[in-house]
Coordinates of C-alpha atoms and ligand atoms in Angstrom, one line a residue:
X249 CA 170.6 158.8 98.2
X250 CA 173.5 160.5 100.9
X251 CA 170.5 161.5 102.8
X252 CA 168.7 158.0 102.9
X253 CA 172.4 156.6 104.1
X254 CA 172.7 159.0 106.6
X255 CA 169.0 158.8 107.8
X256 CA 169.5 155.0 107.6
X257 CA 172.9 155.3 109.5
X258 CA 171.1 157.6 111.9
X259 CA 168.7 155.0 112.8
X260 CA 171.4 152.2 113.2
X261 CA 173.4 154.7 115.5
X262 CA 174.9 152.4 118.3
X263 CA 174.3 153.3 121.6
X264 CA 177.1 151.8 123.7
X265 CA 179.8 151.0 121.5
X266 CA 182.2 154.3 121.7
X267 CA 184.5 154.7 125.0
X268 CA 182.3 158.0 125.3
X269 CA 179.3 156.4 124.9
X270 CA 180.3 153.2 127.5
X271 CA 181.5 155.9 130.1
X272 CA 177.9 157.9 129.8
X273 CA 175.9 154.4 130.3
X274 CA 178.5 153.4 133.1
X275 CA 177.6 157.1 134.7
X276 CA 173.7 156.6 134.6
X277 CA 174.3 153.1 136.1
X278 CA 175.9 154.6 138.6
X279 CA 173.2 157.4 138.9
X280 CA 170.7 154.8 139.6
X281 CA 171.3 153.9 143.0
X282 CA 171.4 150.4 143.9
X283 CA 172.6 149.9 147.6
X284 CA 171.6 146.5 149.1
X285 CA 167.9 145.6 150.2
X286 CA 166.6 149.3 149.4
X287 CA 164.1 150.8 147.3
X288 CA 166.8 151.8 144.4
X289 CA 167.7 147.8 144.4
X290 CA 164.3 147.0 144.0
X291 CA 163.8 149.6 141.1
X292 CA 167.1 148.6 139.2
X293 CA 165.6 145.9 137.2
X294 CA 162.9 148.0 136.0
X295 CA 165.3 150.4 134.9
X296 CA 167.7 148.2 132.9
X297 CA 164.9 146.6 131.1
X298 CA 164.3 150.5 129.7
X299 CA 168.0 151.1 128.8
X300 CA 167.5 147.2 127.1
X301 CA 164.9 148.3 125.2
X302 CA 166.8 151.0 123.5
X303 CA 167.8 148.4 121.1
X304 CA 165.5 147.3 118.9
X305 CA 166.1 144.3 119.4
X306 CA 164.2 143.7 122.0
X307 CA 161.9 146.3 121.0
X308 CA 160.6 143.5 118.7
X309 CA 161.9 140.8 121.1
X310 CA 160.2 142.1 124.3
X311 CA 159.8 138.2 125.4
X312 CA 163.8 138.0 125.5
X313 CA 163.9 139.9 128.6
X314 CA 162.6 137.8 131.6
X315 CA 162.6 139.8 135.3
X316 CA 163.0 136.8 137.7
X317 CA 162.1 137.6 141.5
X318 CA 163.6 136.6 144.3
X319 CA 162.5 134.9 147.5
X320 CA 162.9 138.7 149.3
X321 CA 161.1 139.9 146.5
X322 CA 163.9 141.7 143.8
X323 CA 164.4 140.9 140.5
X324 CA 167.3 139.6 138.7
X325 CA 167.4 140.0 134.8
X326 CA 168.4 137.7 132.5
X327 CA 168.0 139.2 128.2
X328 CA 168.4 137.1 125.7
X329 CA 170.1 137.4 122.5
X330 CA 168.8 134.2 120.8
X331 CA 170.9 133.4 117.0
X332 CA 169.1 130.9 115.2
X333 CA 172.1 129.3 114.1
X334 CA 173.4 127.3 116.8
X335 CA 172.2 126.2 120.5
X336 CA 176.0 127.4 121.7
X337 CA 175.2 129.7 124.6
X338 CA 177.2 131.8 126.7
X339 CA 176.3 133.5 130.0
X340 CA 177.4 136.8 130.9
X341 CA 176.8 137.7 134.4
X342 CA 176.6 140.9 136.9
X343 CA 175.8 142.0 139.8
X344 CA 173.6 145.5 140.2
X345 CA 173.3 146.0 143.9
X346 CA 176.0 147.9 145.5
X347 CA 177.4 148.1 148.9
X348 CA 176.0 151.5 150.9
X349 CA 177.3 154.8 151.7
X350 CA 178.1 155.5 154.6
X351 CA 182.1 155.3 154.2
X352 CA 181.2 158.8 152.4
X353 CA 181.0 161.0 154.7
X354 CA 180.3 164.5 154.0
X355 CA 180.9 163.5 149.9
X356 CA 178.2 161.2 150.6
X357 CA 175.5 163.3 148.6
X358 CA 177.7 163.3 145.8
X359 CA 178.4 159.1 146.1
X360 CA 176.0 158.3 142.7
X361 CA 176.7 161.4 140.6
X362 CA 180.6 160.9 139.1
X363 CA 181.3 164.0 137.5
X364 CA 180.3 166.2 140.9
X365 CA 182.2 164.0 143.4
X366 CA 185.4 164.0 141.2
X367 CA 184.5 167.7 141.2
X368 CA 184.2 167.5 144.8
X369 CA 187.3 165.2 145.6
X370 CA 189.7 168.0 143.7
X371 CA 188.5 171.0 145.6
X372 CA 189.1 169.0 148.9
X373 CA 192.4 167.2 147.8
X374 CA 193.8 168.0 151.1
X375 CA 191.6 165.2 152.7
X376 CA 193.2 162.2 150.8
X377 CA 197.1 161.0 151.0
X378 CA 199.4 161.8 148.7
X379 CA 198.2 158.2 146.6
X380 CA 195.0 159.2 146.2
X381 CA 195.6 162.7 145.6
X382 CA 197.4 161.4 142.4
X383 CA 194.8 159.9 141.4
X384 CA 192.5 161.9 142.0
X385 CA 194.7 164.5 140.0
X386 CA 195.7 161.6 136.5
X387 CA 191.8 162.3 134.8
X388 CA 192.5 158.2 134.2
X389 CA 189.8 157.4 137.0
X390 CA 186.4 157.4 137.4
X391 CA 184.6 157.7 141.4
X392 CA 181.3 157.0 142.9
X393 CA 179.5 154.3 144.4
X394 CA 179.5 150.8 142.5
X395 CA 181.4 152.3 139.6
X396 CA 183.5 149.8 140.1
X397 CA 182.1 146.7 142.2
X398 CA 180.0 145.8 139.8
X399 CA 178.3 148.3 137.4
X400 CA 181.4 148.8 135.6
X401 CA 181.0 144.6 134.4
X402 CA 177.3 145.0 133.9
X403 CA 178.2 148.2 131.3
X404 CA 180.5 146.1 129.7
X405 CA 178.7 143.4 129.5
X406 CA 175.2 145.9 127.6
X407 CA 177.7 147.2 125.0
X408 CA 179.1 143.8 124.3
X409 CA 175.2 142.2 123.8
X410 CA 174.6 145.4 122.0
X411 CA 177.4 144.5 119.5
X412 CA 176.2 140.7 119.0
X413 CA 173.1 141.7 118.4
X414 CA 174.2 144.3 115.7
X415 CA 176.7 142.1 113.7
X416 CA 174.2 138.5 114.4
X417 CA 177.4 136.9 116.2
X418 CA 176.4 132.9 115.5
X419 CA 176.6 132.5 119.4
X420 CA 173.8 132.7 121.8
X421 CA 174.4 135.3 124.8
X422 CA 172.2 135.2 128.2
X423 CA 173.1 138.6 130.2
X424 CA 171.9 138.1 133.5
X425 CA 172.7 140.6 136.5
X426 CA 171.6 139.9 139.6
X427 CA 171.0 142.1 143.3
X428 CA 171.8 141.0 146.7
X429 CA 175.5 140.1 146.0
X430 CA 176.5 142.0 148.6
X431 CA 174.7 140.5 151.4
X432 CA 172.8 137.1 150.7
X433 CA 173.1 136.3 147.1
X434 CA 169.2 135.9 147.2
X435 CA 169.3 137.1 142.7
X436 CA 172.1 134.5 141.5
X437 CA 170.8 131.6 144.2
X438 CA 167.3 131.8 142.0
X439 CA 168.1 133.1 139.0
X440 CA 170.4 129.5 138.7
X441 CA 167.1 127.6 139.3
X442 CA 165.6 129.7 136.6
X443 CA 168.3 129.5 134.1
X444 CA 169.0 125.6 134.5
X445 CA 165.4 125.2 133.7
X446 CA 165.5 127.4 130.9
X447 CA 168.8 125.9 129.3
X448 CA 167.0 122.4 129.3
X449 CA 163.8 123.4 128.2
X450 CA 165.8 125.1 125.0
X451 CA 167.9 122.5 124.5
X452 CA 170.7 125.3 124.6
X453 CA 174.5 124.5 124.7
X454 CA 176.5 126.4 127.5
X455 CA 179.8 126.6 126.9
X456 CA 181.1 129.4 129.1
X457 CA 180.3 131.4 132.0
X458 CA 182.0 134.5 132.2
X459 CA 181.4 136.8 135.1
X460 CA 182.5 140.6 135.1
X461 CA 184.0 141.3 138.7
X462 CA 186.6 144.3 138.4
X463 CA 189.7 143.3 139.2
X464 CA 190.7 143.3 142.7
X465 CA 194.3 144.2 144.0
X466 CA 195.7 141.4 146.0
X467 CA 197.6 143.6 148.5
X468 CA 197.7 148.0 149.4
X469 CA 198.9 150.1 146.2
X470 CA 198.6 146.8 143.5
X471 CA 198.8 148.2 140.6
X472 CA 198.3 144.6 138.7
X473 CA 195.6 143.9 136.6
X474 CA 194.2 140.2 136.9
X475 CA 191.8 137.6 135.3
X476 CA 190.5 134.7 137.4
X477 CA 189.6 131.5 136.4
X478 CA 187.8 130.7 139.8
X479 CA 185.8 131.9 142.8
X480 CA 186.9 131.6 146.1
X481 CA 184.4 129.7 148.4
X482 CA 183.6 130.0 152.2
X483 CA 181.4 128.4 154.4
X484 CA 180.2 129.2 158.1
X485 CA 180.7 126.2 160.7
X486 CA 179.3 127.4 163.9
X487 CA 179.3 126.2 167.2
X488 CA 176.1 126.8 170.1
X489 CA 177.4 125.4 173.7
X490 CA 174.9 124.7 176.6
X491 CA 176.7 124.3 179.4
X492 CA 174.4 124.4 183.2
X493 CA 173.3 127.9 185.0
X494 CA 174.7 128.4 188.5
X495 CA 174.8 131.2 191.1
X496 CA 178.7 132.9 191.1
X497 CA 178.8 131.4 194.7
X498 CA 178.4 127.8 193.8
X499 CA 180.9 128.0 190.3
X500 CA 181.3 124.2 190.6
X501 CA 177.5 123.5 190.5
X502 CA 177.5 124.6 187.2
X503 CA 179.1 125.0 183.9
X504 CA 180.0 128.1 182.5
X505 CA 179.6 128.7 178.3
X506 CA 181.9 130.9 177.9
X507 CA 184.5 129.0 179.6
X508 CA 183.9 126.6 176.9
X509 CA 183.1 128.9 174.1
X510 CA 186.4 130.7 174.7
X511 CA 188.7 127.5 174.7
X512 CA 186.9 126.3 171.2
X513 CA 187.1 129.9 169.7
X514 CA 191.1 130.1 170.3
X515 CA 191.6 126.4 168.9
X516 CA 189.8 127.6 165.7
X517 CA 190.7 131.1 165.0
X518 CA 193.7 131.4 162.9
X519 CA 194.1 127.3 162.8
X520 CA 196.0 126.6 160.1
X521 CA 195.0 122.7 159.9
X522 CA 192.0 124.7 157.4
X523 CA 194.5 126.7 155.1
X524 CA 194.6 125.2 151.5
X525 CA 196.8 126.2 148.7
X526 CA 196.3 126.0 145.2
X527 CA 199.4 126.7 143.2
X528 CA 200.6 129.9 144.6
X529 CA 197.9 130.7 146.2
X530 CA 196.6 130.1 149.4
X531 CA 193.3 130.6 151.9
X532 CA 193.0 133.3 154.2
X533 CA 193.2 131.9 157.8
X534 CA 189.7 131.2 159.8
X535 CA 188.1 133.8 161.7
X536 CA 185.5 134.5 164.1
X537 CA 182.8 136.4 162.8
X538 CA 180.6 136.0 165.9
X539 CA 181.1 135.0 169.8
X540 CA 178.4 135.7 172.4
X541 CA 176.9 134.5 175.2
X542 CA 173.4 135.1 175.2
X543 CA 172.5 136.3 178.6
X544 CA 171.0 139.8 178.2
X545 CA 171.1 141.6 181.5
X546 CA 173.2 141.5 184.5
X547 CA 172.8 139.0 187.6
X548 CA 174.5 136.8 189.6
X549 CA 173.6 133.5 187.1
X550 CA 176.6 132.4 185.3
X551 CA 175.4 132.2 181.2
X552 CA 175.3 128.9 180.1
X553 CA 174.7 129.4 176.6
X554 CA 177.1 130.8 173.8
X555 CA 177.2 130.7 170.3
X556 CA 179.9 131.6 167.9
X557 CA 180.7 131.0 164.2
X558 CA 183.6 131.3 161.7
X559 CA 184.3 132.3 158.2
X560 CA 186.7 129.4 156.5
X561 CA 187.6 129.9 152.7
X562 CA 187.6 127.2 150.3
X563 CA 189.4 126.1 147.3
X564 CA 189.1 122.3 146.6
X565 CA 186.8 121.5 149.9
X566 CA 183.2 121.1 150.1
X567 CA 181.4 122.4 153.1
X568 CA 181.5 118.8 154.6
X569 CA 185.2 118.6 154.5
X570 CA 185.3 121.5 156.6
X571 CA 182.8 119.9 158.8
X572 CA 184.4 117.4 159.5
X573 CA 188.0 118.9 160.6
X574 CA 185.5 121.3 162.6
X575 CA 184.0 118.8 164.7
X576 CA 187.3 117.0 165.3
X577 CA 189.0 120.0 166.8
X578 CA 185.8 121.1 168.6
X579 CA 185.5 116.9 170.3
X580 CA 189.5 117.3 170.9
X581 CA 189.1 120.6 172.9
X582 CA 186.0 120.0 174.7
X583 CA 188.0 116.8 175.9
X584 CA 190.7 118.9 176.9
X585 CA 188.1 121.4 178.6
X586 CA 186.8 118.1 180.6
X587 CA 190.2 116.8 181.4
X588 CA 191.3 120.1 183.1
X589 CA 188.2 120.8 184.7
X590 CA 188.8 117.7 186.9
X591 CA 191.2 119.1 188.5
X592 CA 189.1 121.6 190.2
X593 CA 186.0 119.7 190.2
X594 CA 185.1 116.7 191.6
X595 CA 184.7 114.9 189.1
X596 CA 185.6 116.0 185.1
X597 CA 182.4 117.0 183.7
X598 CA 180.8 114.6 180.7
X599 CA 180.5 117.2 177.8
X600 CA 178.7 115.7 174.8
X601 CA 179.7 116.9 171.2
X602 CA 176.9 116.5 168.9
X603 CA 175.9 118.3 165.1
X604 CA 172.9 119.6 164.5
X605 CA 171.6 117.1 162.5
X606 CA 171.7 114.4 165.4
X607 CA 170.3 116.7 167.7
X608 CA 167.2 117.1 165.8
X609 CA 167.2 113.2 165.2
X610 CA 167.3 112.4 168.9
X611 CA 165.1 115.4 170.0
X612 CA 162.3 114.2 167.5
X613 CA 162.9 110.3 168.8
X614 CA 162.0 111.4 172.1
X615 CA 159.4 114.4 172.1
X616 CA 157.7 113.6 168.9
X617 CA 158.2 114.8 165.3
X618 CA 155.2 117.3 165.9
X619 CA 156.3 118.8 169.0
X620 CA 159.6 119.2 167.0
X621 CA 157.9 120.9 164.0
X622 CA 155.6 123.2 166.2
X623 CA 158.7 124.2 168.2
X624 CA 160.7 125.2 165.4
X625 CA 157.8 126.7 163.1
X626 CA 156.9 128.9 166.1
X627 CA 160.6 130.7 165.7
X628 CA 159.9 134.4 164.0
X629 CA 163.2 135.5 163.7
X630 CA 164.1 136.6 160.2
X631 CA 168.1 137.0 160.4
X632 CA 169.3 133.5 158.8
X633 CA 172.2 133.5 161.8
X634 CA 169.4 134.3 164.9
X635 CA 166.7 132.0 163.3
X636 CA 169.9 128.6 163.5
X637 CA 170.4 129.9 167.1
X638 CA 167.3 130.1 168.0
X639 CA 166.1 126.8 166.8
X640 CA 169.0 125.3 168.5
X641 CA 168.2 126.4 172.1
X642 CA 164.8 125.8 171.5
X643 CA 165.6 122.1 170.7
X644 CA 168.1 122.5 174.1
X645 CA 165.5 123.8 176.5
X646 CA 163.1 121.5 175.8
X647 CA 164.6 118.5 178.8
X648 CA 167.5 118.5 181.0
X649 CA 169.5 115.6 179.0
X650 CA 170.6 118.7 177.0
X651 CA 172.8 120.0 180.1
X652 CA 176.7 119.8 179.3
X653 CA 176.1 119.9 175.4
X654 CA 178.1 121.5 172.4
X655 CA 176.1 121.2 169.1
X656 CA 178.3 121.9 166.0
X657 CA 176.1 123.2 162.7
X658 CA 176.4 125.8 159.5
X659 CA 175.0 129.2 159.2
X660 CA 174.3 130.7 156.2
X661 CA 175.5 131.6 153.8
X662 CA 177.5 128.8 152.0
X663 CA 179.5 130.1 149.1
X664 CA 181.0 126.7 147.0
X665 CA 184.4 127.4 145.4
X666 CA 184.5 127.1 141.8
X667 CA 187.5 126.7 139.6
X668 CA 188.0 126.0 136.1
X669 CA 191.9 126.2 135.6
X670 CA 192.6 122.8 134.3
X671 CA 189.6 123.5 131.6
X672 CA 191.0 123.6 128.4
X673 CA 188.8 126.3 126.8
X674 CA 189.3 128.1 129.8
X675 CA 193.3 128.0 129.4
X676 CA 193.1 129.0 125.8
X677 CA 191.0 132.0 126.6
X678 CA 193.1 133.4 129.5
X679 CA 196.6 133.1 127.4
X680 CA 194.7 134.5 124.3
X681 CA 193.1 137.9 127.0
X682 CA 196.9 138.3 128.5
X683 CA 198.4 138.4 125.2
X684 CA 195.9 140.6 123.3
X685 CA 196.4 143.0 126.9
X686 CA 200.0 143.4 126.1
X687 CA 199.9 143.7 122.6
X688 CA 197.2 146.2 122.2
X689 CA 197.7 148.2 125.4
X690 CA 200.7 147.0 126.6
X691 CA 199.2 146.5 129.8
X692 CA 200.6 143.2 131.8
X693 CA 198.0 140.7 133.0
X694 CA 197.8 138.2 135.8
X695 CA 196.0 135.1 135.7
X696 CA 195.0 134.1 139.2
X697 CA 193.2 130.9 139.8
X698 CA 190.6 131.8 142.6
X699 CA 188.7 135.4 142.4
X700 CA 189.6 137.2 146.3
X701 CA 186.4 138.7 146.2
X702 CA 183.6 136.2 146.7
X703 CA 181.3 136.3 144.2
X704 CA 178.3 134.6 142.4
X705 CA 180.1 132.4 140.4
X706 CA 180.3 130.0 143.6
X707 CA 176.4 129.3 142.1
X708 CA 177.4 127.8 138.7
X709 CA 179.2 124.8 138.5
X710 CA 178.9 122.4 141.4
X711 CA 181.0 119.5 141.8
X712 CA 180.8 117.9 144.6
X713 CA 179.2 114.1 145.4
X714 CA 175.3 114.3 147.2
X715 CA 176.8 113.0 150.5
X716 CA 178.0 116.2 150.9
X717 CA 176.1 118.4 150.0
X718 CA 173.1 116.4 152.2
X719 CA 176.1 117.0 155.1
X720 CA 175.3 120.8 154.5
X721 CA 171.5 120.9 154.0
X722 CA 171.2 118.6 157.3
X723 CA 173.4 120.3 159.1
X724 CA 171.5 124.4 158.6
X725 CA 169.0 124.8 160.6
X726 CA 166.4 126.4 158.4
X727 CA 167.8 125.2 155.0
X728 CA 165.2 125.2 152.5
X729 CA 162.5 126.7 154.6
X730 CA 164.8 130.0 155.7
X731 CA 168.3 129.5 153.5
X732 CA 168.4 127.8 150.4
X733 CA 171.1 126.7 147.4
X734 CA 169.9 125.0 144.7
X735 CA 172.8 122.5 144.6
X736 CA 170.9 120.2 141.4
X737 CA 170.1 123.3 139.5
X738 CA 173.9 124.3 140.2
X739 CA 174.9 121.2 138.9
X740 CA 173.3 121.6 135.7
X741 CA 174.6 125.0 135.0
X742 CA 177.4 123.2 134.3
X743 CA 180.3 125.5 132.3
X744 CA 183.6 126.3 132.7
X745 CA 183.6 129.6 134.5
X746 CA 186.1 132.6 134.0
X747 CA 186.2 136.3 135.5
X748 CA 187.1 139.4 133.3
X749 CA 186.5 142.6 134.7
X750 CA 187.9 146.1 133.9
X751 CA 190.9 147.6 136.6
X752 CA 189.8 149.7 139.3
X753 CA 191.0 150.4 143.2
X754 CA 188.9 150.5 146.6
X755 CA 186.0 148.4 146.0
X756 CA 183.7 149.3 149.1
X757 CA 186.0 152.0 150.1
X758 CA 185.9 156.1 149.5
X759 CA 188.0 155.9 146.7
X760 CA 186.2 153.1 144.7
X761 CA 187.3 154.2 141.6
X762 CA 187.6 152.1 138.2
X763 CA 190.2 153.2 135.4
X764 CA 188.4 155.0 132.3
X765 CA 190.2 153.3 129.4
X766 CA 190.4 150.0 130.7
X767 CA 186.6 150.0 131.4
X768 CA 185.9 152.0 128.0
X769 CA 188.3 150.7 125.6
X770 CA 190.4 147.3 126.9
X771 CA 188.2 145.3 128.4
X772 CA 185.7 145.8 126.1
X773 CA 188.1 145.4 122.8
X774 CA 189.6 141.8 124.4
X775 CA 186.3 140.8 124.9
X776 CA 184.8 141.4 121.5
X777 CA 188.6 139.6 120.4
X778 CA 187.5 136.7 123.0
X779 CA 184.1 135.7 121.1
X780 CA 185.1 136.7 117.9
X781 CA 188.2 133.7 118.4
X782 CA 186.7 131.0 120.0
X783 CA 183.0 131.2 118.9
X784 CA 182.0 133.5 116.0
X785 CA 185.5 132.6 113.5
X786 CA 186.6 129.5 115.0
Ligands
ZN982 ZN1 181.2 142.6 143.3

């Protein structure tokens, strides 16, 4: 009898469900390698459907686990848990590639293994400052490469599915993690399409989306933990100017870009007409991300063609807001530009302001759609941001009515803003995580209303009307052939959204480090508090 409990207890042993065991998994995640558009990226699916299929569950269930490849050819994974209860559904969502290595140095053969860089850090202490040294010193952190941003979520999020599946929780859970976060967000932008399908097909319910980005401090030293109810967004408005080629003798015959790229870059850089608060919080200010002329060796020709673009964070505004503000301060300065330029030429130059999308309307009006097409189908450039140039002073070069032109258009990527702070569910959750924070670990949470980080929750959720979102697909070159969103699928993945992730420092730094017993023990125990309140005992 004691022996058939004990062999019976042996075989129901949980794998992930002791702070020991969650730190081992988080260590092997870490182990396996990951960085961004390399071969450990590519194997990472393959690998968590193994450490999936320790559980019997989908042992029996192999069907639950779908690997869902990409456009670049990786695969996200979304498992299953499927109660036969209920058609409520909740997503819980991660991201597996990591940023690379190089910020290593000579630890940088140690950046996947945990236990010999800690090792590692402590014998050179005298590298670090006194901060780091600290905690290098406390034993409360854990180091390496994507401990933190994101394997640290994904671990939390195995050992929570692990638990559902062990005590049947009434509620059904989609884990999906995703690669290419880090550079293009090529796993969430088709997983969604996936997923949206799959929701309708099932006739499933989805009531939350809960992603598990590590908290990020909001300024050096923060020792605050937080829990978002949003993602930041940010979006790319870009500007190409064709001004006319002329010998540095004759200055007047022509028009120089840069002249005009310069006097548009410092009317948008740090322009506060694009800052947006919400609450207490507000956008960081626009920057340039990008400004060159694109003359490649030395003469005596003056370059008349420059591009630059901009990174603008969102809140509450869609991508054509932006666009629009963009294209009034670019038509204001390139007025100005005109207006001062008369007084040294003869007459002011006539400098058109155009977007993309009426460029390739009145190039296709006069050439021909199929000189158009062949033009732009001929471009081989892979990088999203060299292909939109490209096409541009392709569509330029092609007559002379282009001369004294500034086209205004996106680059990719687009990254919506989503926030769910006024959702009630969403409220009740957040009050419920801070309190049960405090009370159990007496550690003091802050709820903030837009994640700092940018993440993949920007691909869940969309609100805004058609118009706008046809303002951003007309207004890419290359969307849907090069760059795509999947704005309907978006739509229908249609949840309130939240954040909760464990504390950690340094994200994409040296000293990424998350804390061991708010990734082993507190995050875990508010989440399993979290479903047990508002969807297994409600
Ligand atoms: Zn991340």
């Amino acid at each position: 009898m004691l022996l058939n409990m004990n062999l019976r207890r042996f075989f129901m042993r949980l794998l992930w469900q002791t702070p020991e065991d969650r730190i081992a998994l988080l260590k092997d995640l870490v182990k396996h390698d990951s960085i961004t558009n390399t071969e450990g990226e590519v194997n990472f699916p393959f690998y968590i459907k193994q450490t999936l299929k320790q559980l019997d569950y989908f042992k029996q269930h192999d069907s639950h686990i779908k690997l869902i490849e990409t456009n670049d050819h990786k695969n996200a994974v979304a498992a299953m848990y499927r109660s036969h209860v209920t058609d409520d559904t909740v997503i819980i969502m991660s991201h597996y590639d990591t940023v690379d290595t190089n910020d290593y140095g000579s630890f940088e053969a140690y950046a996947f293994d945990s236990d010999a860089l800690a090792k590692s850090f402590a014998s050179n202490l005298n590298e670090f400052n006194e901060y780091h040294q600290s905690d290098i010193l406390s034993n409360q952190y854990l180091f390496g490469r994507g401990i933190m941003d994101m394997k640290s979520g994904l671990m939390m999020h195995l050992s929570l599915l692990e638990k559902a599946i062990h005590e049947e929780w009434p509620i059904n859970i989609i884990l999906l993690t995703v690669p290419d976060e880090e550079v293009n967000s090529s796993g969430m932008r088709c997983a969604v399409s996936e997923l949206s399908e799959f929701i309708e097909q099932e006739n499933l319910k989805l009531l939350l989306i809960m992603n598990g980005e590590p908290a990020f401090s909001q300024y050096p030293h923060d020792d605050n933990y937080y829990i978002y109810n949003g993602s930041i967004g940010k979006v790319m408005p870009s500007v190409f100017v064709y001004g006319k080629e002329t010998h540095v003798g004759e200055p007047l015959n022509g028009l120089s870009a840069n002249y005009l790229i310069s006097r548009i870059n410092s009317e948008l850089e740090y322009n506060t007409q694009f800052l947006e608060r919400y609450k207490n919080e507000e956008t960081p200010l626009p920057v340039s991300l990008y400004m060159k002329d694109l003359k490649e060796d030395y003469n005596v020709q003056t370059p008349f063609m420059a591009s630059s673009y901009y990174n603008v964070f969102l809140f509450e505004q869609s991508a054509a807001h932006v666009f629009k503000l963009f294209n009034q301060i670019v038509e204001r300065t390139v007025a100005e530009c005109s207006r001062d330029l008369g007084l040294v030429f003869e007459t002011s130059p006539k400098i058109k302001v155009i977007t993309f999308e009426a460029l390739i309307k009145s190039m296709k009006k006069k050439h021909g759609h199929e000189t158009i097409h062949n033009i732009i189908s001929n471009i081989e450039q892979t990088d999203n941001r060299l292909y939109a140039q490209t096409v541009i002073k392709d569509l330029l070069l092609l007559d002379n009515s282009n001369d004294y032109t500034v086209v205004t258009y996106f680059n990719a990527p687009y990254y919506p803003s989503v926030n769910s702070s006024q959702d009630k569910l969403i409220k009740l959750i957040t009050k419920y995580a801070i309190k049960q924070m405090k009370k159990q670990f007496n550690r003091d949470t802050t709820k903030i209303h837009y994640f700092n980080g940018i993440s993949d929750l920007s691909y869940v959720n969309y609100t805004h009307d058609d118009s706008d979102t046809n303002i951003f697909a007309d207004n890419t070159p290359g969307f849907k052939t090069h760059y795509d969103i999947p704005f309907s699928a978006m739509k229908k993945l249609k949840a309130p959204v939240i954040n909760i992730g464990a504390f950690g420092k340094d994200a994409h730094q040296l000293t990424e480090r998350i804390h061991i017993k708010s990734v082993s023990e507190e995050v875990p125990f508010v989440l399993n508090k979290i479903f047990h309140k508002f969807f297994i005992d409600k």
